[in-house]
mmCIF file of C-alpha atoms and ligand atoms in Angstrom:
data_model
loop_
_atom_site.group_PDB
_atom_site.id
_atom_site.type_symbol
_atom_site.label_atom_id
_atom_site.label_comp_id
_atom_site.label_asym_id
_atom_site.label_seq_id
_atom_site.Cartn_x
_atom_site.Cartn_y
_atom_site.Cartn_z
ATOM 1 C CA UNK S 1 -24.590 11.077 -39.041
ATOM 2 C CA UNK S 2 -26.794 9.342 -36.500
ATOM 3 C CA UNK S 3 -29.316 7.057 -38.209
ATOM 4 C CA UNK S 4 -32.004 4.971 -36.540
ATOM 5 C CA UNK S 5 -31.062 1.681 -34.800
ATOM 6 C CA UNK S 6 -33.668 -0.850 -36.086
ATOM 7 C CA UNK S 7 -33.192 -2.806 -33.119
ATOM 8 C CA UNK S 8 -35.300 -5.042 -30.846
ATOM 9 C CA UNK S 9 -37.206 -1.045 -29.202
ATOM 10 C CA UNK S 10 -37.723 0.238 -32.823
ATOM 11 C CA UNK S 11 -39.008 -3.294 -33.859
ATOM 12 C CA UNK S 12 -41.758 -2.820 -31.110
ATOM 13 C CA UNK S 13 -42.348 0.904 -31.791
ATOM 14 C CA UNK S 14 -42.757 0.245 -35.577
ATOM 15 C CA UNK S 15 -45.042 -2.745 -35.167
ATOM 16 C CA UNK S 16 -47.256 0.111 -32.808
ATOM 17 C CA UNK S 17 -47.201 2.823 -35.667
ATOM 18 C CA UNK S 18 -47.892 0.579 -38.715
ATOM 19 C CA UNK S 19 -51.157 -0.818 -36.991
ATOM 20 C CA UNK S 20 -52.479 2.435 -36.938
ATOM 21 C CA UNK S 21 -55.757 3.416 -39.285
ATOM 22 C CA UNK S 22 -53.787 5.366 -41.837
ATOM 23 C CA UNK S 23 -50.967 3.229 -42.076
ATOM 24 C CA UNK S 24 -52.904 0.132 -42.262
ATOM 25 C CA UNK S 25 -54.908 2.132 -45.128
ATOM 26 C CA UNK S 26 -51.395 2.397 -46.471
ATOM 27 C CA UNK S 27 -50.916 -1.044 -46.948
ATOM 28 C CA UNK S 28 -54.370 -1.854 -48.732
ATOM 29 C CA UNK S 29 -53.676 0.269 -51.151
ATOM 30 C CA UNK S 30 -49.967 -1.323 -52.200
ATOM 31 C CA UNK S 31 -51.668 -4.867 -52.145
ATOM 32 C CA UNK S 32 -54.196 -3.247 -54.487
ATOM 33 C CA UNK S 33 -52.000 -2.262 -56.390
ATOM 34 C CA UNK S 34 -49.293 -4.726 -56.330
ATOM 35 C CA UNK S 35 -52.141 -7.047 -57.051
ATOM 36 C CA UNK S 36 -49.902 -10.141 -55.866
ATOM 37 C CA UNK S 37 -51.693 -13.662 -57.620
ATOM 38 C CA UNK S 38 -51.905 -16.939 -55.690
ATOM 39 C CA UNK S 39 -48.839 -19.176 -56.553
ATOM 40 C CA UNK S 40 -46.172 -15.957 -57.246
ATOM 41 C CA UNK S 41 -42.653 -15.379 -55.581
ATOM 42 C CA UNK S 42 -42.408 -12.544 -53.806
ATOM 43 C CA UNK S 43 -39.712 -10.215 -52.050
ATOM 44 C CA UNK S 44 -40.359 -8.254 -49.255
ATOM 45 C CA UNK S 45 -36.764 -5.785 -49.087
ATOM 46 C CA UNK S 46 -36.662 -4.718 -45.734
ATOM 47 C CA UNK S 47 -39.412 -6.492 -44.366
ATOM 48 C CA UNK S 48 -39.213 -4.764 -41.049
ATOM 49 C CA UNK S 49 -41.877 -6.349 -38.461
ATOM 50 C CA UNK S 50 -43.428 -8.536 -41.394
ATOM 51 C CA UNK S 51 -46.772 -6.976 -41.587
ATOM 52 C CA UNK S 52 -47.087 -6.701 -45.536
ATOM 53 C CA UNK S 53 -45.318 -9.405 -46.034
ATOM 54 C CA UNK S 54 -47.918 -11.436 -44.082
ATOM 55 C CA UNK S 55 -50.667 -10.575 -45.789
ATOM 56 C CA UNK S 56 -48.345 -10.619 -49.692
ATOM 57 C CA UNK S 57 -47.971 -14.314 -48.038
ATOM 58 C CA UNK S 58 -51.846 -15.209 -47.363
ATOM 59 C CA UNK S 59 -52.692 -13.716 -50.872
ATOM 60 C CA UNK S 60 -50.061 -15.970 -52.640
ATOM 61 C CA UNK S 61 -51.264 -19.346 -50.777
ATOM 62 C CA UNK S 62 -48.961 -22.419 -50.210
ATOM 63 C CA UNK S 63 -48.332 -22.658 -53.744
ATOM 64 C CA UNK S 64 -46.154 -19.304 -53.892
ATOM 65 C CA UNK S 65 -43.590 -17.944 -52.042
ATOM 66 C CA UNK S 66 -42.779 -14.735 -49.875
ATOM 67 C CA UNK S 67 -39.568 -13.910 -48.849
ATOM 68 C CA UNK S 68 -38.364 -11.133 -46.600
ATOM 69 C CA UNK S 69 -35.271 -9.774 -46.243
ATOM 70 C CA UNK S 70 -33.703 -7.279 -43.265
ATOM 71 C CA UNK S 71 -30.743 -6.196 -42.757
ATOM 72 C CA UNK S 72 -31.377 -6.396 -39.015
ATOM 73 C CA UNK S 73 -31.723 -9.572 -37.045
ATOM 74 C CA UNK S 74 -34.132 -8.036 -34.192
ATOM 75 C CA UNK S 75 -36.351 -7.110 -36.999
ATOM 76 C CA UNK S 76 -36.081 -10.440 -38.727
ATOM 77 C CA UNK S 77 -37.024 -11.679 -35.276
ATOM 78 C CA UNK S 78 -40.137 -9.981 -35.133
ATOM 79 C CA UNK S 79 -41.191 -10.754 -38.717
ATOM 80 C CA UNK S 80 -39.932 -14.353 -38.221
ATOM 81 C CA UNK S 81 -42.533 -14.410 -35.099
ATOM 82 C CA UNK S 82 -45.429 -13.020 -37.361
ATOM 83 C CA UNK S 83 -44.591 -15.168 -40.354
ATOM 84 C CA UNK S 84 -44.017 -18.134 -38.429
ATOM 85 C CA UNK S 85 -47.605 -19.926 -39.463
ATOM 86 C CA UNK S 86 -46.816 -19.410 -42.863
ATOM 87 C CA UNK S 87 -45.083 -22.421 -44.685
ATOM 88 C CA UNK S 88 -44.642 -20.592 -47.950
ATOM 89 C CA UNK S 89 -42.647 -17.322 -45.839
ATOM 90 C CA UNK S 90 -39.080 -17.554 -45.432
ATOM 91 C CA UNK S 91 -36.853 -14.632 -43.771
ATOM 92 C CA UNK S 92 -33.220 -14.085 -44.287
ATOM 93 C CA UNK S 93 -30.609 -11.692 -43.595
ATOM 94 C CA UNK S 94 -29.193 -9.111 -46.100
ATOM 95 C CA UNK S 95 -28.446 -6.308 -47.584
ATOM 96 C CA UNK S 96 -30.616 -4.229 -50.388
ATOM 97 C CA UNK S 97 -27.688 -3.662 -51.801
ATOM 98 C CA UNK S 98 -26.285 -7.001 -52.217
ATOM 99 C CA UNK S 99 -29.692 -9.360 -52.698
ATOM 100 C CA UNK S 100 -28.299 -13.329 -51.544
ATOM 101 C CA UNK S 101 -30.581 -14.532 -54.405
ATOM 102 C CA UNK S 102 -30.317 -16.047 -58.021
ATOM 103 C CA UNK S 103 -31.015 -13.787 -61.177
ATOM 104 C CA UNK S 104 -34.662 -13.982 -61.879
ATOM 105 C CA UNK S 105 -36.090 -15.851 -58.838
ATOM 106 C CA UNK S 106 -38.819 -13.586 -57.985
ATOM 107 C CA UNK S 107 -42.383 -11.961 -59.945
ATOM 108 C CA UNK S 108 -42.797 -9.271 -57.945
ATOM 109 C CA UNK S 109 -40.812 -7.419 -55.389
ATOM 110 C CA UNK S 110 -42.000 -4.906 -53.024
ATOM 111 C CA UNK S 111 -39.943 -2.248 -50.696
ATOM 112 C CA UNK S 112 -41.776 0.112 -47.896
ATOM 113 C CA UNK S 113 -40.186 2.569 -45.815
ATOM 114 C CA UNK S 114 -36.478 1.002 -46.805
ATOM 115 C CA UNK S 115 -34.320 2.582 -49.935
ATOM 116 C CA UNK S 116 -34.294 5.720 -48.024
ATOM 117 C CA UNK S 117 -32.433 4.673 -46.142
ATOM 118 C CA UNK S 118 -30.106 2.898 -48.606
ATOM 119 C CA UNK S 119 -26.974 4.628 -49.389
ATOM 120 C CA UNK S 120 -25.719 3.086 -52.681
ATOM 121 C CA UNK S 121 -29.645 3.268 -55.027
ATOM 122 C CA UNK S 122 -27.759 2.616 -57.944
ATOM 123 C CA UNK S 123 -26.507 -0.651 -56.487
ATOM 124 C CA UNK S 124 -29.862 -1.496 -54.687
ATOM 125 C CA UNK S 125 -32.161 -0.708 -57.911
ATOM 126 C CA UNK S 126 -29.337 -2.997 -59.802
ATOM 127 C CA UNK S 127 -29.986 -5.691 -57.470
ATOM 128 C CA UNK S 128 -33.786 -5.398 -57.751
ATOM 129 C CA UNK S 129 -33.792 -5.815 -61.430
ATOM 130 C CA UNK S 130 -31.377 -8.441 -61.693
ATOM 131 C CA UNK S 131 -33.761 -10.396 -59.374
ATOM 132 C CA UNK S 132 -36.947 -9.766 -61.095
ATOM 133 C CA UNK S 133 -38.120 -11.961 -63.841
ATOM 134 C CA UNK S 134 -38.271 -9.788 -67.195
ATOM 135 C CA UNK S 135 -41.662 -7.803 -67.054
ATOM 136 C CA UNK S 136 -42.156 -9.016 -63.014
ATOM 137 C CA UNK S 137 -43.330 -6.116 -61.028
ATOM 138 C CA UNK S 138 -41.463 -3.336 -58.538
ATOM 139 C CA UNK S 139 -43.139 -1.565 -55.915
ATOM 140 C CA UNK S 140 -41.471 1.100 -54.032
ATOM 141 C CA UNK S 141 -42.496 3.757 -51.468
ATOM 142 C CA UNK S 142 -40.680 6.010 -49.559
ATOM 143 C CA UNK S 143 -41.506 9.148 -47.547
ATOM 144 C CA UNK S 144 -40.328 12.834 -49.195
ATOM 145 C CA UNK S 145 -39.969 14.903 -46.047
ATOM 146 C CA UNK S 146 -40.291 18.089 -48.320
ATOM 147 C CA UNK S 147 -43.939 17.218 -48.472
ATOM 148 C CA UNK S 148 -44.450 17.985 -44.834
ATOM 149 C CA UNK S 149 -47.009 20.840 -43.819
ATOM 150 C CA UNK S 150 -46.782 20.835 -39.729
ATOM 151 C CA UNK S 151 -48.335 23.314 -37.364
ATOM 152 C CA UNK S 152 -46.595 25.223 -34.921
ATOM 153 C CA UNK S 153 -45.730 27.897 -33.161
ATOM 154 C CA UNK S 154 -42.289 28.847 -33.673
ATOM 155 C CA UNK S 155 -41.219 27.695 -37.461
ATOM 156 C CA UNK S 156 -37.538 28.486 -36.652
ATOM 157 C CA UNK S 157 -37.847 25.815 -34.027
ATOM 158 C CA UNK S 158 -39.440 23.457 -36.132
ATOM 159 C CA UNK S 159 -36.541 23.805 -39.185
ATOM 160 C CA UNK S 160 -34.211 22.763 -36.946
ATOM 161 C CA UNK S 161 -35.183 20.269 -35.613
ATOM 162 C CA UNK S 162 -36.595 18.752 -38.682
ATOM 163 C CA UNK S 163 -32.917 19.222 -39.908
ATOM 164 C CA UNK S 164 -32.095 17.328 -37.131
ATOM 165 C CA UNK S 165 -34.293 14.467 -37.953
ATOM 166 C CA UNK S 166 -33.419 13.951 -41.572
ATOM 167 C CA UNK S 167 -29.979 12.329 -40.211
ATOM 168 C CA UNK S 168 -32.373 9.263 -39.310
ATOM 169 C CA UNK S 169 -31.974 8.212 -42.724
ATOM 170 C CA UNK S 170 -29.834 8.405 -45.890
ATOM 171 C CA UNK S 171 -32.122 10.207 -48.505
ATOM 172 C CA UNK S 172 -35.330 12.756 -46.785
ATOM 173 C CA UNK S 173 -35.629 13.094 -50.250
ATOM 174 C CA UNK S 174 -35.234 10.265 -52.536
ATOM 175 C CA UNK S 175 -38.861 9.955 -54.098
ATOM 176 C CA UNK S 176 -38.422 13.499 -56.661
ATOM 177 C CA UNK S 177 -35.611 11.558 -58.043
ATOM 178 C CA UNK S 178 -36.861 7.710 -57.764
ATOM 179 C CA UNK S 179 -38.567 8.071 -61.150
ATOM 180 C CA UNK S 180 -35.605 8.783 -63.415
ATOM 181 C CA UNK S 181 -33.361 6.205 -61.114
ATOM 182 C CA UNK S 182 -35.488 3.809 -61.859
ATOM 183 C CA UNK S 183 -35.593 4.288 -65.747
ATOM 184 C CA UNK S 184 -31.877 4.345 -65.487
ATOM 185 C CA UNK S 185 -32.405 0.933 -64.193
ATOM 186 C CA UNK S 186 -33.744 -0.893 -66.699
ATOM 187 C CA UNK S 187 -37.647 -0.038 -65.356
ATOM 188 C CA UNK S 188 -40.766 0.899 -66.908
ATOM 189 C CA UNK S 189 -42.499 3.252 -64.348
ATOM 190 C CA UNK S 190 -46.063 2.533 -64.941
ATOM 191 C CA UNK S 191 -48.076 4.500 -62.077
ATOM 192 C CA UNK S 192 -46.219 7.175 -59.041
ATOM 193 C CA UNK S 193 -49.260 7.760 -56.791
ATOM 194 C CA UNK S 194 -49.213 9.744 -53.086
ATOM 195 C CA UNK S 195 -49.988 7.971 -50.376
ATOM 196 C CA UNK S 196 -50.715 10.725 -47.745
ATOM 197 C CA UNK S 197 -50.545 10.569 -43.514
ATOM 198 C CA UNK S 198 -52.991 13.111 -42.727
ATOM 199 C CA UNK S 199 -53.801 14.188 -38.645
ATOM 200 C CA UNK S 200 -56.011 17.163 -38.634
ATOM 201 C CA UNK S 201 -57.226 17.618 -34.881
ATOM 202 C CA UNK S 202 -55.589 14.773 -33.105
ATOM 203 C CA UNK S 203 -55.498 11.137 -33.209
ATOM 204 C CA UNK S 204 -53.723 9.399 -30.071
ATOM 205 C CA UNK S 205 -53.035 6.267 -32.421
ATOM 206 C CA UNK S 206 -51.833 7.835 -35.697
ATOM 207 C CA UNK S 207 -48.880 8.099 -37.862
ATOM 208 C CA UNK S 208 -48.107 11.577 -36.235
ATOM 209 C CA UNK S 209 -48.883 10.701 -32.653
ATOM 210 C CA UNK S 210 -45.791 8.025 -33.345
ATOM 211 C CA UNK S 211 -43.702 10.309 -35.181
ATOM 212 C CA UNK S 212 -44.035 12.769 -32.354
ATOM 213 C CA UNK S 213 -42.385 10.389 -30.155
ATOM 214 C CA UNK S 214 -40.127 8.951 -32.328
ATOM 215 C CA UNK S 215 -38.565 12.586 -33.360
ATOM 216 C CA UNK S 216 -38.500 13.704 -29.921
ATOM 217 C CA UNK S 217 -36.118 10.591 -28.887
ATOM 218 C CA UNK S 218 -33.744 11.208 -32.143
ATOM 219 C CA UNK S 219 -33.671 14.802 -32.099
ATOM 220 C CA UNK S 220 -32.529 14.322 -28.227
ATOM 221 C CA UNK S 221 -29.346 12.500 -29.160
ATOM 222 C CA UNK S 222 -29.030 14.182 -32.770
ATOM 223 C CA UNK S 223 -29.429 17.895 -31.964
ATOM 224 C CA UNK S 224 -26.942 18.633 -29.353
ATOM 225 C CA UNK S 225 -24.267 18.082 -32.459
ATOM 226 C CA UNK S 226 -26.392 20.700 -34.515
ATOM 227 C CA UNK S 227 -26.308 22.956 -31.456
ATOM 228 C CA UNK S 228 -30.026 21.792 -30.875
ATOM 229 C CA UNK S 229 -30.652 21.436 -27.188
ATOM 230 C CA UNK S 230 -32.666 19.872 -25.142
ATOM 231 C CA UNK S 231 -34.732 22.847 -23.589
ATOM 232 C CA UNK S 232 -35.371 23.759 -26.740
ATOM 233 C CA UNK S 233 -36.474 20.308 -27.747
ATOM 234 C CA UNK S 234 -38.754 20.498 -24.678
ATOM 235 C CA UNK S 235 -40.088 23.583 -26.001
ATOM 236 C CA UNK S 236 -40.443 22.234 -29.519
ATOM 237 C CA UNK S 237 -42.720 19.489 -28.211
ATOM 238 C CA UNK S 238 -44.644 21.353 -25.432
ATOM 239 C CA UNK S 239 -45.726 23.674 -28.501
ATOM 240 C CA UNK S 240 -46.958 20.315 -30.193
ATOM 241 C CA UNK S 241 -48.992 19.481 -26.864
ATOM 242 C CA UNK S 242 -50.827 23.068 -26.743
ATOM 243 C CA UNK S 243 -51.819 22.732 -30.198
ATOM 244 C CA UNK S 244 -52.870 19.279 -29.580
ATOM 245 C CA UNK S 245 -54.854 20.707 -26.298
ATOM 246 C CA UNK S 246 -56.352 23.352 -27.902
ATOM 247 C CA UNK S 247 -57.184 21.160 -30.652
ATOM 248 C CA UNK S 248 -55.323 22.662 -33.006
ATOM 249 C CA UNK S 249 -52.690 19.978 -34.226
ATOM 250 C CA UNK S 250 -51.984 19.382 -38.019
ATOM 251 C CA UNK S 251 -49.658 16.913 -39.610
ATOM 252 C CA UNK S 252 -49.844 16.372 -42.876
ATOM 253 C CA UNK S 253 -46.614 13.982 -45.160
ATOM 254 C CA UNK S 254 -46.330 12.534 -48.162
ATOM 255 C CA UNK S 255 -45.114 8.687 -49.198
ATOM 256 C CA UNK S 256 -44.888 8.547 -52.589
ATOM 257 C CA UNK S 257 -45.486 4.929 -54.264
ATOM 258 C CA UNK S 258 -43.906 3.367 -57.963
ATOM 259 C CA UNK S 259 -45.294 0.905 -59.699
ATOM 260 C CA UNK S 260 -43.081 -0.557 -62.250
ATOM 261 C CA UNK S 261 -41.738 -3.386 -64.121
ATOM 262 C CA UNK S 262 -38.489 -4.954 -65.388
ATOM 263 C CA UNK S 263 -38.752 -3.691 -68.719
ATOM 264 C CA UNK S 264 -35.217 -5.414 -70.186
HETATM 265 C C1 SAM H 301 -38.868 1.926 -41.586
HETATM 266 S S1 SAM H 301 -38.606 0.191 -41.624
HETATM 267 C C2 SAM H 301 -39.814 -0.353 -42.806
HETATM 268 C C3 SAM H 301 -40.241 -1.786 -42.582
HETATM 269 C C4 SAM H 301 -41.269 -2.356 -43.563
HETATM 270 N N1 SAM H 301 -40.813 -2.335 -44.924
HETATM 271 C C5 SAM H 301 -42.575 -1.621 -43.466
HETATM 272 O O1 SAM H 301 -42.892 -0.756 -44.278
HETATM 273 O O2 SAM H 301 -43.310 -1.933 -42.524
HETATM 274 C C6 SAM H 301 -37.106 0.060 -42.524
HETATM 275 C C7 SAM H 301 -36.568 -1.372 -42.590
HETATM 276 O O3 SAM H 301 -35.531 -1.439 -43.565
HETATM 277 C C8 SAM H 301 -34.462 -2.193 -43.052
HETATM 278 N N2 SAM H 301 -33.255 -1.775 -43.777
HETATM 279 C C9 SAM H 301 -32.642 -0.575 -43.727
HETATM 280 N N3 SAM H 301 -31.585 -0.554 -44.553
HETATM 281 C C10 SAM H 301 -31.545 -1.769 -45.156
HETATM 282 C C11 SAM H 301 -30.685 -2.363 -46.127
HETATM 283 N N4 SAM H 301 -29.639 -1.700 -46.644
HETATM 284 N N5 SAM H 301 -30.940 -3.622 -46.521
HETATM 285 C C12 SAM H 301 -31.981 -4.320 -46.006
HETATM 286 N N6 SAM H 301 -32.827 -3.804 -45.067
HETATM 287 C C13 SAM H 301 -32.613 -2.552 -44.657
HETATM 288 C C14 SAM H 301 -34.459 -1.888 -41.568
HETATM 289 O O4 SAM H 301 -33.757 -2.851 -40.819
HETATM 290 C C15 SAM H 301 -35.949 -1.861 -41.270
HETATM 291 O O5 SAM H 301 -36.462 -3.122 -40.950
#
């Protein structure tokens, strides 16, 4: 299994890709509905370059706290660098699995992009509860890969190497079975809402546009082990760039977002 390095280069390519329009729209909508008050704790698992977590730590003012956590020091670094202004942010190094904090410290925890990646959930959803105050508030969203409608040319092509690219991370797809994992938690699941990445035509700074890069790296070292190789990942992506010069690209994914809440 080859996953991603979240290193210093994937620090810089994620801080491109999240400050594009729909994952920007992305984040409004889990501030909306994480609704964070002024004067709340809050932890940020896997906090990546730090861009919710910067605006989690303008909404909760001096008087609160956010705190994010990475398992990677190059990301810390970059979220450290964005976070920096804030006196109420705070990042520190650990694992999801294994949370360095006291039992109840937090109201509200939030985790984007991250327990996909995660290989022991029961352990990681353990940790999240045991570091909620009762009835404080978990928000989780991850991508399901299943949800995936992607033009092309040669659909063969395309399985493969999206087989390929699902050894980036642990779980493609972890949100059809989030729900009951999180019951089994000790959570109340109050709301499971899609947050969609949509690119019909194309968009040069876009969730796909990224992805398209991204997947061309990791299928490059990935594939050759699933026979995958790189001709044929040239091929794969010089389909993409007809469509995309005919104007005839389509990307369409799914993230899936949970609202819940330590119920016990
Ligand atoms: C795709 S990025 C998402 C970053 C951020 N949450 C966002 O949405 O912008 C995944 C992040 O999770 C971190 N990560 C992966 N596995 C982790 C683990 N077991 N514990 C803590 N962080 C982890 C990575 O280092 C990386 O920063």
């Amino acid at each position: 299994m080859t996953s991603i390095a979240f290193d210093a280069a994937t620090a810089r390519m994620l801080e491109q890709v999240y400050l594009t329009p729909d994952i920007v729209a992305q984040r409004a909508r889990v501030l909306e509905l994480l609704a964070p008050r002024p004067g709340e704790h809050i932890l940020d698992i896997g906090v990546g370059p730090g861009l919710l977590a910067y605006d989690l730590g303008r909404l909760v003012g001096e008087g609160g706290r956010i705190v994010g956590l990475d398992a990677s020091p190059d990301m810390l670094k970059a979220a450290g660098g964005r976070l920096g202004p804030l006196i109420q942010a705070e990042c520190v190094l650990g694992d999801a699995a294994a949370l360095p904090f006291p039992a109840a410290a937090f109201d509200a925890a939030v985790s984007t992009q991250v327990y996909e990646y995660v290989a022991d959930m029961p352990a990681a959803l353990a940790e999240l509860r045991r570091v909620l105050k009762p009835g404080g508030r978990a928000l989780i969203l991850d991508t399901d890969w299943r949800s995936l409608v992607w033009r092309c040319g040669d659909q063969a092509l395309m399985d493969r190497v999206l087989a390929a690219w699902d050894e980036h991370l642990f779980d493609p797809h972890l949100p059809s079975a989030l729900g009951p994992m999180l019951e089994r938690a000790g959570f109340a699941v109050r709301r499971v809402e899609i947050a969609p990445l949509l690119t019909a035509g194309w968009q040069p700074v876009s969730y796909a546009a990224g992805i398209l890069r991204t997947m061309r790296d990791f299928v490059l070292k990935a594939g050759p082990r699933r026979g995958l190789g790189a001709e044929e990942i040239q091929a794969w992506h010089d389909d993409q760039q007809d469509l995309i010069a005919r104007g005839e690209f389509f990307f369409s994914l799914n993230r899936y977002i949970f609202l819940a809440t330590r119920d016990r």
